[in-house]
Short mmCIF file of C-alpha atoms in Angstrom, two decimals:
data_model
loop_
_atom_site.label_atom_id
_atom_site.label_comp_id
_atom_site.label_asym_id
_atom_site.label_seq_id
_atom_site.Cartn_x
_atom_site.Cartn_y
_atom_site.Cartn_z
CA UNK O 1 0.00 0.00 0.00
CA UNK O 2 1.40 3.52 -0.98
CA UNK O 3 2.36 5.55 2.05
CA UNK O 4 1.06 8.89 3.18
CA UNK O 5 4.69 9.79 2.69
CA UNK O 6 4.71 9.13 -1.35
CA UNK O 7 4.76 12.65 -3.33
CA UNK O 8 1.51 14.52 -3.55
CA UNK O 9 2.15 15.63 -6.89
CA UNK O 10 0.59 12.45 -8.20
CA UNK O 11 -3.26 13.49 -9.09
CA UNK O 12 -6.03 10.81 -8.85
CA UNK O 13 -5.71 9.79 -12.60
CA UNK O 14 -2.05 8.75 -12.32
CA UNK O 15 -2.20 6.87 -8.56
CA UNK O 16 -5.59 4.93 -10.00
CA UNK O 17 -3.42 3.55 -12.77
CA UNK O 18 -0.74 2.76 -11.05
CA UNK O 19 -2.96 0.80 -8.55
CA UNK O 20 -4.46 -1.49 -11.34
CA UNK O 21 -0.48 -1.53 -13.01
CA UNK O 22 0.56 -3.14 -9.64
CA UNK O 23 -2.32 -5.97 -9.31
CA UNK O 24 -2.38 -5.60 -5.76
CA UNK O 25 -6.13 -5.24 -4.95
CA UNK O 26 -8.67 -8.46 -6.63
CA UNK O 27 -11.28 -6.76 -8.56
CA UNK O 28 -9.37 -3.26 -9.83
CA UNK O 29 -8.08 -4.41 -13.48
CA UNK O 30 -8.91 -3.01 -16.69
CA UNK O 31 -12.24 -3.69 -18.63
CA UNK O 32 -10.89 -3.28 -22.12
CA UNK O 33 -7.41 -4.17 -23.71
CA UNK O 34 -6.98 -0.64 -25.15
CA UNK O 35 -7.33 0.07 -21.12
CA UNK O 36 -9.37 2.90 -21.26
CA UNK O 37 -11.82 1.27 -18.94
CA UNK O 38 -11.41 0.33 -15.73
CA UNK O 39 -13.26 -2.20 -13.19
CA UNK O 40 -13.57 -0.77 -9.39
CA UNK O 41 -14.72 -3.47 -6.79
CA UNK O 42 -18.05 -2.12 -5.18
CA UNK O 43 -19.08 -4.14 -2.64
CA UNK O 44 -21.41 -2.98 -0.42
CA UNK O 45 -20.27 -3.18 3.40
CA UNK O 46 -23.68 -4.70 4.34
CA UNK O 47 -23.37 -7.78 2.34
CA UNK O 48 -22.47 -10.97 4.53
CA UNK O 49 -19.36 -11.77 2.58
CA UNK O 50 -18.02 -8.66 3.25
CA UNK O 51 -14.43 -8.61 4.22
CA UNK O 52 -13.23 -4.93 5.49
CA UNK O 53 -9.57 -6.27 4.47
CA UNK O 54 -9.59 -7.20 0.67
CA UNK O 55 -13.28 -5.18 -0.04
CA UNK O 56 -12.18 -1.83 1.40
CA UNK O 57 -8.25 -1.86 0.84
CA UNK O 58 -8.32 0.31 -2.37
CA UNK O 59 -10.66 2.82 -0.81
CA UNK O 60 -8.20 2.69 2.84
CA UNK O 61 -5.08 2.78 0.40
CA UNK O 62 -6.48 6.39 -1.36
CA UNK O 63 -7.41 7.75 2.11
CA UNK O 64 -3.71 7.09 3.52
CA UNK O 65 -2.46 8.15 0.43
CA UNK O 66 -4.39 11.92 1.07
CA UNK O 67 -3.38 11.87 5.02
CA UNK O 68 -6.75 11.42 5.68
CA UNK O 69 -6.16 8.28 7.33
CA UNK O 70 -3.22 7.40 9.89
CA UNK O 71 -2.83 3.66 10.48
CA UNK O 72 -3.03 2.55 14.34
CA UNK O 73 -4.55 6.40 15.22
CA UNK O 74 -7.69 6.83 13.32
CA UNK O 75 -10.58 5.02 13.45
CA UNK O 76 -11.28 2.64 10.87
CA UNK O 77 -13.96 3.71 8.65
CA UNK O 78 -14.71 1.96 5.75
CA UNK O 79 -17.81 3.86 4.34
CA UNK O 80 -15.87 7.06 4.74
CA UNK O 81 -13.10 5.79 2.73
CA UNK O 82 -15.46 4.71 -0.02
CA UNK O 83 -17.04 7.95 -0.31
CA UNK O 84 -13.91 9.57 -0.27
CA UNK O 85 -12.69 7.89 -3.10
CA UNK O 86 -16.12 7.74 -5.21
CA UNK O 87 -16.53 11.56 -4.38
CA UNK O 88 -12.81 12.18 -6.31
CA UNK O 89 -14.00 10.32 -9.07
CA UNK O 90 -17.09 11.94 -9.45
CA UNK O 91 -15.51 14.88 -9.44
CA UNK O 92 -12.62 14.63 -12.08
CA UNK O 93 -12.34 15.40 -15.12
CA UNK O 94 -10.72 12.23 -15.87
CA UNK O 95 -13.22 9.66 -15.14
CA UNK O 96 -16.39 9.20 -16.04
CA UNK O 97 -18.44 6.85 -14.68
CA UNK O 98 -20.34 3.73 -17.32
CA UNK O 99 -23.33 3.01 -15.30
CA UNK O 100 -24.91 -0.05 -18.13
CA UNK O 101 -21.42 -1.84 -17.97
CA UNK O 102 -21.60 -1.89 -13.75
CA UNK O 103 -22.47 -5.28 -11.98
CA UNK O 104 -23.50 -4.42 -8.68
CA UNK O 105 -26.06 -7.53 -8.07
CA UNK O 106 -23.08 -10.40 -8.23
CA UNK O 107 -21.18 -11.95 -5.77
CA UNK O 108 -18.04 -10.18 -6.29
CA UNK O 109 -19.88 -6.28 -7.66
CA UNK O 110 -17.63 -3.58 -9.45
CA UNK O 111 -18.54 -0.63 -11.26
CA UNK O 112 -16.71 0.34 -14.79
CA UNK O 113 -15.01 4.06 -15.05
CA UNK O 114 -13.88 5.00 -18.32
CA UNK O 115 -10.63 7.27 -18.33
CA UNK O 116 -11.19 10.62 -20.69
CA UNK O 117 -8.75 12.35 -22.92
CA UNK O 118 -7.50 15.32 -21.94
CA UNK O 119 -9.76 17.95 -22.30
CA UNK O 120 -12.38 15.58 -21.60
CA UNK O 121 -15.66 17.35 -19.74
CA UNK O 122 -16.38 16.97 -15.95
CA UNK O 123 -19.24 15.82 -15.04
CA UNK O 124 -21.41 12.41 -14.73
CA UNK O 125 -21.58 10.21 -17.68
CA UNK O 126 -24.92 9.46 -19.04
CA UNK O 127 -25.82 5.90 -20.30
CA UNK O 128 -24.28 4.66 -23.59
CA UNK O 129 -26.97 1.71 -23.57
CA UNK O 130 -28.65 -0.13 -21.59
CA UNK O 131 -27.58 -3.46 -21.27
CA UNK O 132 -28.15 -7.03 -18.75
CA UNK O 133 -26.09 -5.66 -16.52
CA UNK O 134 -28.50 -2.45 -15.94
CA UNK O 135 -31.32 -5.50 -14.95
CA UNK O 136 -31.98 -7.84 -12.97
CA UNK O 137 -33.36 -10.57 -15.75
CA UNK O 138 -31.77 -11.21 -19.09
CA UNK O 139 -33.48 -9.52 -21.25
CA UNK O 140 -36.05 -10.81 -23.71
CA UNK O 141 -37.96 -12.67 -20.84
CA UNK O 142 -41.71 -12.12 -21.03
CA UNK O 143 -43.98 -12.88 -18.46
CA UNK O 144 -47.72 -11.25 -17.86
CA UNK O 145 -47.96 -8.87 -15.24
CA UNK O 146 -50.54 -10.81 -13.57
CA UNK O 147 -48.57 -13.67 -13.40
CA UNK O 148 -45.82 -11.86 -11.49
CA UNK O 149 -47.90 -10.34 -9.03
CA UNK O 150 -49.13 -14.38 -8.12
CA UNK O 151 -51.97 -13.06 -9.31
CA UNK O 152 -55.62 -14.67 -9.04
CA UNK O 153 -58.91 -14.19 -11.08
CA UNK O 154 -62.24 -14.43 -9.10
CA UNK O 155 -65.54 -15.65 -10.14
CA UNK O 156 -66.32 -11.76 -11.14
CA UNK O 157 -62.94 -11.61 -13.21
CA UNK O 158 -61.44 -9.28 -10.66
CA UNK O 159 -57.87 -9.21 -10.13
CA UNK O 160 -56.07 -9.45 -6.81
CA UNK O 161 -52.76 -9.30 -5.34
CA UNK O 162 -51.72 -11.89 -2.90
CA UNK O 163 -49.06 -9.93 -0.20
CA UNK O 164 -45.69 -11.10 -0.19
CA UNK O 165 -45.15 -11.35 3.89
CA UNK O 166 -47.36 -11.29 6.19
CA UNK O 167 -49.28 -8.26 7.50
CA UNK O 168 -49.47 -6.85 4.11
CA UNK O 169 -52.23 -5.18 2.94
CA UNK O 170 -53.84 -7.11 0.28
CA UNK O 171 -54.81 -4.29 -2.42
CA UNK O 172 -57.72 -5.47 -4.77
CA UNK O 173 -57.22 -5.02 -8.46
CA UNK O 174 -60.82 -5.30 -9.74
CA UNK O 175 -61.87 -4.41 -12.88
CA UNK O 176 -64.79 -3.04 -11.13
CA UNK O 177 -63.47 -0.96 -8.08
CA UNK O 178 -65.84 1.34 -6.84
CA UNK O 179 -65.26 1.46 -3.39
CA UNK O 180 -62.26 1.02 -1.02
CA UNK O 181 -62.58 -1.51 1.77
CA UNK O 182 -65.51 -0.70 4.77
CA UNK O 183 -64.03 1.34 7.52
CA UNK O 184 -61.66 3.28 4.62
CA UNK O 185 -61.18 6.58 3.74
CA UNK O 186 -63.68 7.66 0.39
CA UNK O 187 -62.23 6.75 -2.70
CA UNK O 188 -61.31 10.40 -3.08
CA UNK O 189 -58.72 10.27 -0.59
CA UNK O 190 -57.08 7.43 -1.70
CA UNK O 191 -55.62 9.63 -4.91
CA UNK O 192 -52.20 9.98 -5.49
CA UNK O 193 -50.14 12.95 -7.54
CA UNK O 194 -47.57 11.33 -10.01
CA UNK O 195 -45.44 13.60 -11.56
CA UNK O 196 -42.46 12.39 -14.14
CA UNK O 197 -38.95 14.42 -14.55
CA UNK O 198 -36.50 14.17 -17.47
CA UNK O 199 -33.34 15.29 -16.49
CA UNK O 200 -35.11 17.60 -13.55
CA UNK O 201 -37.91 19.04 -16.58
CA UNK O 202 -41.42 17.88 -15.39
CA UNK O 203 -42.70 16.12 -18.65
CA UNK O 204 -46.23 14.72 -16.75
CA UNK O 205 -48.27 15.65 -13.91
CA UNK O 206 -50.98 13.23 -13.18
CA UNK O 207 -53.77 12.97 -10.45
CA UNK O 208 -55.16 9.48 -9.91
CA UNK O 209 -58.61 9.22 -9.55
CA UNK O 210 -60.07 5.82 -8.34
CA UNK O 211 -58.66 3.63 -5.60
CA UNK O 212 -56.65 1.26 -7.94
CA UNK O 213 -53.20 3.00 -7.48
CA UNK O 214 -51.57 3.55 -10.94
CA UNK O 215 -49.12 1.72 -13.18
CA UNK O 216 -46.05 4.04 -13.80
CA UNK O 217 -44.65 2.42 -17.23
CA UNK O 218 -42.89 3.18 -20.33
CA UNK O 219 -46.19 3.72 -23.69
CA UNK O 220 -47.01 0.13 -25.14
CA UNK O 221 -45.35 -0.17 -28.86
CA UNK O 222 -47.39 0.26 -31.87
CA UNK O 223 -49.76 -2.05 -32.14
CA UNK O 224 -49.40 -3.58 -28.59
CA UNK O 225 -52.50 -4.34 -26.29
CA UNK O 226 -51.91 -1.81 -23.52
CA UNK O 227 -53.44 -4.16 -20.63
CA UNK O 228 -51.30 -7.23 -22.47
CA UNK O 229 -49.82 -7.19 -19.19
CA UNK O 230 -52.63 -6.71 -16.38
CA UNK O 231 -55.73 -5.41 -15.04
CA UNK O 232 -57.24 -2.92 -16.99
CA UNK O 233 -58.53 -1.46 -13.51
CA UNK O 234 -55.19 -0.17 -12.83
CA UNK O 235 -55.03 3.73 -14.17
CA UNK O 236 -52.16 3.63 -16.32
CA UNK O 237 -49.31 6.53 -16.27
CA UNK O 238 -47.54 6.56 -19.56
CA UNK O 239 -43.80 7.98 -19.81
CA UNK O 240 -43.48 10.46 -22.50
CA UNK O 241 -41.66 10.41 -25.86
CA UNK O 242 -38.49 12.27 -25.22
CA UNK O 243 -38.45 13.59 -28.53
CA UNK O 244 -41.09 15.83 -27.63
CA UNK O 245 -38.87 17.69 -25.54
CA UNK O 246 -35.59 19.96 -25.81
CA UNK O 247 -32.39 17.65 -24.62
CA UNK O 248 -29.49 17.03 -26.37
CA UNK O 249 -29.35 14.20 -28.72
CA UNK O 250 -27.08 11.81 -26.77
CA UNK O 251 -29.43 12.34 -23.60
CA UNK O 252 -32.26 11.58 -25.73
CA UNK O 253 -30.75 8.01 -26.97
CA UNK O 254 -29.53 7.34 -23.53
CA UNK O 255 -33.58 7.75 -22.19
CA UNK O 256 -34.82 5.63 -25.03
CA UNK O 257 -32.96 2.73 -24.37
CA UNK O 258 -33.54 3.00 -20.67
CA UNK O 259 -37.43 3.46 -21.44
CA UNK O 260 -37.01 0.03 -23.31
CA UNK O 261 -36.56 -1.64 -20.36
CA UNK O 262 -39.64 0.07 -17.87
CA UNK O 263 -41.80 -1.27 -19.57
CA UNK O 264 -43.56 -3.23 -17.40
CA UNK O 265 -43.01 -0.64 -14.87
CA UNK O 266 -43.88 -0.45 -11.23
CA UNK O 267 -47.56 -0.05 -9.47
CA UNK O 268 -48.15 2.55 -6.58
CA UNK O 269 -51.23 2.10 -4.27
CA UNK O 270 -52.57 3.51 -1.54
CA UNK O 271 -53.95 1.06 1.36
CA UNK O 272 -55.25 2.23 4.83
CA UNK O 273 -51.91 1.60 6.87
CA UNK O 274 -49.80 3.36 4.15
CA UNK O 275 -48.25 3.67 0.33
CA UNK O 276 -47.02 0.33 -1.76
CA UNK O 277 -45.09 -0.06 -4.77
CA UNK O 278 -44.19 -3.34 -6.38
CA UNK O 279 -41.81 -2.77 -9.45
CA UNK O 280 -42.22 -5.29 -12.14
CA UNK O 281 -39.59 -4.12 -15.34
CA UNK O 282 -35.83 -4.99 -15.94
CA UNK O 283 -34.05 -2.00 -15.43
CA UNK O 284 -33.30 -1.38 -11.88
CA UNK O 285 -35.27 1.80 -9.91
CA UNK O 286 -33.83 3.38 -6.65
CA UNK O 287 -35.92 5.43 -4.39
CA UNK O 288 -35.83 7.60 -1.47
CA UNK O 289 -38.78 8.70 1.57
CA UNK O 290 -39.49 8.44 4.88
CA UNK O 291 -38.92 4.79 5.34
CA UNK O 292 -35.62 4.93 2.75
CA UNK O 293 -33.13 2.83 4.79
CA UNK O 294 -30.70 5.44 3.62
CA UNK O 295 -30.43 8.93 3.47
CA UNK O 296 -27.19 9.65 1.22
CA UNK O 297 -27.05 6.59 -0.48
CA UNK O 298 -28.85 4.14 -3.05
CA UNK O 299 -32.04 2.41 -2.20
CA UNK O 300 -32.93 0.08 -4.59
CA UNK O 301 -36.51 -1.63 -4.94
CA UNK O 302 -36.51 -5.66 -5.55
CA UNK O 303 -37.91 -7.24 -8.48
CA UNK O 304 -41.75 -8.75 -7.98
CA UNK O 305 -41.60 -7.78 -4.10
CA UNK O 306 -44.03 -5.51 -2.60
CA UNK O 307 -42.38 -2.26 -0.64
CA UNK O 308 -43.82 -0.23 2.05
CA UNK O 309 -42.95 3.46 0.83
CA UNK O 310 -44.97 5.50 3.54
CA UNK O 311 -46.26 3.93 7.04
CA UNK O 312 -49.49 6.27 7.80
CA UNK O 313 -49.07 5.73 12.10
CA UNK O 314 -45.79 6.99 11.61
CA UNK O 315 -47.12 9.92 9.09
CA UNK O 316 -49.40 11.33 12.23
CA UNK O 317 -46.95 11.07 14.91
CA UNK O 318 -44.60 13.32 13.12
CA UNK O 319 -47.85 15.59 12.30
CA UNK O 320 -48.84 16.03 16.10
CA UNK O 321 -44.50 16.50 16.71
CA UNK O 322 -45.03 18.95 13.98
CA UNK O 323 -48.11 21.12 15.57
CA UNK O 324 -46.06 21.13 18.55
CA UNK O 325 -43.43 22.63 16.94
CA UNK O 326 -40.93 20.08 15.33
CA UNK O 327 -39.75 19.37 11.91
CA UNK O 328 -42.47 18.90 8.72
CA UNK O 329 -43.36 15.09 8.42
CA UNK O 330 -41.76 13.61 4.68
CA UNK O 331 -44.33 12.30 3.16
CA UNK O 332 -42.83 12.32 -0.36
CA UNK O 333 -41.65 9.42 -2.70
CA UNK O 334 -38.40 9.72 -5.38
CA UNK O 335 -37.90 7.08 -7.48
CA UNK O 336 -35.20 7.17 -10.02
CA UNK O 337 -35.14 4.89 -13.04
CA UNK O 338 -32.12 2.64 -14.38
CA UNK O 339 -29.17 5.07 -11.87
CA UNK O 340 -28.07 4.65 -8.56
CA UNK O 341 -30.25 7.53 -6.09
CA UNK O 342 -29.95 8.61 -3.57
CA UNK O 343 -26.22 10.07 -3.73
CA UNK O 344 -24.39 12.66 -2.03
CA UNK O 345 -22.96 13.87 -4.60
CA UNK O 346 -25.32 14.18 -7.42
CA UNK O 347 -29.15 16.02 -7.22
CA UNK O 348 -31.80 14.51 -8.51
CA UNK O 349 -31.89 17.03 -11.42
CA UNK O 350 -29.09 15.24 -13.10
CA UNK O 351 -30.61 11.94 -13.36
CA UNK O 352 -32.32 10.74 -16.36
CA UNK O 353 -35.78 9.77 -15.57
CA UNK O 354 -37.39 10.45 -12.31
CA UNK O 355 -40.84 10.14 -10.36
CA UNK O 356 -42.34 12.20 -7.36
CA UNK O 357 -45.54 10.52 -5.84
CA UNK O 358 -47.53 12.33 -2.97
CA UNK O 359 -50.27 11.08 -1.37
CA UNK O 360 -53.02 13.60 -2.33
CA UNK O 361 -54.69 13.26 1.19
CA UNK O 362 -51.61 14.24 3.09
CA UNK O 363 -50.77 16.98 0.40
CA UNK O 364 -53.99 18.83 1.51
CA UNK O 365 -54.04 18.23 5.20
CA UNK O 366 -50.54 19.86 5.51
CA UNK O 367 -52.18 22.49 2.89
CA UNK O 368 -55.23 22.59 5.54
CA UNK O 369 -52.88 22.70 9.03
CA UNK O 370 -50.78 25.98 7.73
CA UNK O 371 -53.72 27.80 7.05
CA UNK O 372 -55.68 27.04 10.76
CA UNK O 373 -53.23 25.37 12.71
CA UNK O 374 -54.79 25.55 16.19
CA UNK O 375 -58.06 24.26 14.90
CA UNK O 376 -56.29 21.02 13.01
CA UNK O 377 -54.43 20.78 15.99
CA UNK O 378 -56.99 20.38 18.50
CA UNK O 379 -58.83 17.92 16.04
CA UNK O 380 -55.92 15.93 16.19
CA UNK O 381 -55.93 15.36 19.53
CA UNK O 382 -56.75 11.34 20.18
CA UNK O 383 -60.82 11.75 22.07
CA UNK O 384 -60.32 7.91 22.62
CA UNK O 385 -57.09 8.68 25.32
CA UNK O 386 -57.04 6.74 28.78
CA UNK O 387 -60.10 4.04 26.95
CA UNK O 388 -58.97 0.54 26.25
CA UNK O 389 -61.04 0.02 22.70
CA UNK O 390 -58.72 -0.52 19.63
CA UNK O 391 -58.01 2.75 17.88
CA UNK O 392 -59.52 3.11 14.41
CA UNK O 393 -57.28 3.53 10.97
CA UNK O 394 -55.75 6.77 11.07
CA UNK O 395 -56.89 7.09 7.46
CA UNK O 396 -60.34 7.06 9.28
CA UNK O 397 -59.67 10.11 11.52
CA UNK O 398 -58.53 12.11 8.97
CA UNK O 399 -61.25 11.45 6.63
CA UNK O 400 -63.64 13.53 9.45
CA UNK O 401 -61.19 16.18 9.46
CA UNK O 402 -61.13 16.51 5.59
CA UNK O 403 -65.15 16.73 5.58
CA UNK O 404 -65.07 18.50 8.08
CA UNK O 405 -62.73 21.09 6.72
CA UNK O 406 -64.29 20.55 2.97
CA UNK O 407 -60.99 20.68 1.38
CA UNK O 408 -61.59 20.69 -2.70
CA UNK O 409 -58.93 18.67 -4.66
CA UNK O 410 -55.65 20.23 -5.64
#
């Protein structure tokens, strides 16, 4: 390992080659014979087969080298030295990262830099294409939406989901939803605001209107049955053509080939304890919200499982903290399509496609609290305290305070 005593004239570009020159750490070689590209071991610290030794000695190796580490007098921090090190890449004009060449679902993961010619622009790449290692199937293989979600039809020929783990809300998909389940909010309240980003430029803003949750997906091709796939009761939420809007070229090729793989996209529902998404296409999607396991790094949903995006007991203890003076609840939902998210060092603006969902209900109760407080605040006061009787959905006690307080959709 170089010393913290080596020159400091080398910059980043010349240390990183001489690292994969010397063969010393498994994983960092180059991806191409010209060796323009370069493979970077990325395993994540959580994994079980994670060994702090041989996973994070590249990342310990750059810190020492930048006296940011002293052996025997610092703490060892391995997520700090990975940051470190992914931070001075990001930021370099000499590297740019090749986000469909990455493998970060296999045993041993690495992600692929390419090093630029001089002159080259700083910045994040954007995707060349989209390749099998951007999913997490090989692509070509089909399978019906219905089938994925373990999907059964009734004697009506409704549709519904069976949960994946227990205590999961099991969300009808009927082709004839009227009404949500007795005790529920109105169907009203169950409506969700999806809004769709390019590159940070909102290309759709869409209000759901029935209690089926939507289907965020890429537009079926010419001549395709639209509900090929699923339930027709499922309000669909199409992604745009990105040649109706003003991006350079390359950006616009990089989008289409990632829309090529959302097709299938993911669903969004509302239920009475809280939000659910199950994603369904090939390319990967990341998210982040109040129940994100991380803050500053990426959270990425599973394939065919059902996630709990926004837990509604939760929601209204942070909204009595909040009338009492503490921080605004998050009740928002990003998802980010086919790149890593959340990161500290990128916004959200710079990824390629992107996806806000709010729950309309909470939307206009915050709307309704800043404009009379007091009132809101002494409605949300539990009358039930000090009796023993099982507390009602806290969907249901904010369905009174939304007739009571009339509020007209936004």
């Amino acid at each position: 390992m170089m010393q913290e005593s080596s020159s400091r004239a080398m910059r980043l570009r010349d240390w990183l080659i001489l690292q994969i020159e010397s063969g010393q750490y498994p994983g960092l070689t180059w991806h191409d014979a010209e060796k323009t590209l370069f493979r970077i071991p990325w395993k994540h610290a959580a994994k079980q087969d994670y060994r702090q030794r041989e996973d994070a000695a590249l990342f310990k190796a750059w810190a020492v080298y930048k006296g940011k580490y002293h052996e025997g007098k610092d703490r060892a921090d391995p997520s700090v030295w990975k940051t470190r090190l992914r931070c001075a890449l990001n930021k370099s004009s000499d590297f740019q990262e090749v986000p469909e060449r990455n493998q970060l679902d296999i045993s041993e993961p690495y992600k692929v830099y390419r090093i630029q010619s001089h002159g080259g622009k700083e910045g994040h790449g954007r995707p060349e294409t989209f390749s099998a290692g951007q999913l997490d199937t090989p692509p070509g293989q089909s399978s019906k939406l219905h089938v994925q979600f373990g999907a059964k039809v009734d004697a009506n020929g409704g549709w519904k989901e069976r949960a994946d783990s227990g205590g999961l809300y099991e969300h009808p998909y009927s082709t004839d939803i009227q009404t949500p389940p007795q005790g529920t909010l109105a169907d009203k309240d169950f409506r969700l605001q999806v809004c769709l980003f390019y590159q940070g430029q909102l290309v759709q803003d869409f209000t759901t209107s029935t209690s089926g949750g939507c289907w965020i997906r890429q537009c079926p091709a010419l001549g395709e049955d639209e509900h090929l796939y699923g339930p027709s009761a499922i309000e669909q939420v199409f992604f745009p053509p990105v040649e109706a809007f003003h991006m350079p070229a390359s950006v616009c090729a990089a989008m289409a080939r990632l829309l090529a793989h959302l097709q299938r996209g993911v669903v969004v529902w509302v239920a009475p304890d809280g939000l659910f998404i199950k994603r369904f296409c090939q390319g990967r999607v990341y998210w982040n919200g109040p129940l994100a396991q991380h803050r500053d790094r990426p959270n990425k949903l599973e394939r065919e499982k059902t996630s709990k995006l926004l837990d509604v007991s939760i929601f209204f203890q942070e909204l009595k903290q909040f009338l009492q003076g503490g921080p605004r609840p998050n009740f928002e939902i990003n998802l980010c399509f086919g790149e890593e998210f959340p990161e500290p060092d990128q916004s959200k603006d710079k990824k390629l496609i992107t996806a806000q969902i709010k729950p309309l209900f909470i939307k206009n109760l915050l709307r309704t609290i800043q404009r009379c407080p007091e009132e809101m605040k002494a409605q949300l006061q539990d009358p039930r305290q000090g009796q023993r009787q099982p507390p009602v959905s806290p969907w249901a006690d904010s369905a009174m305070i939304l007739e009571t307080h009339s509020l007209a959709p936004s």
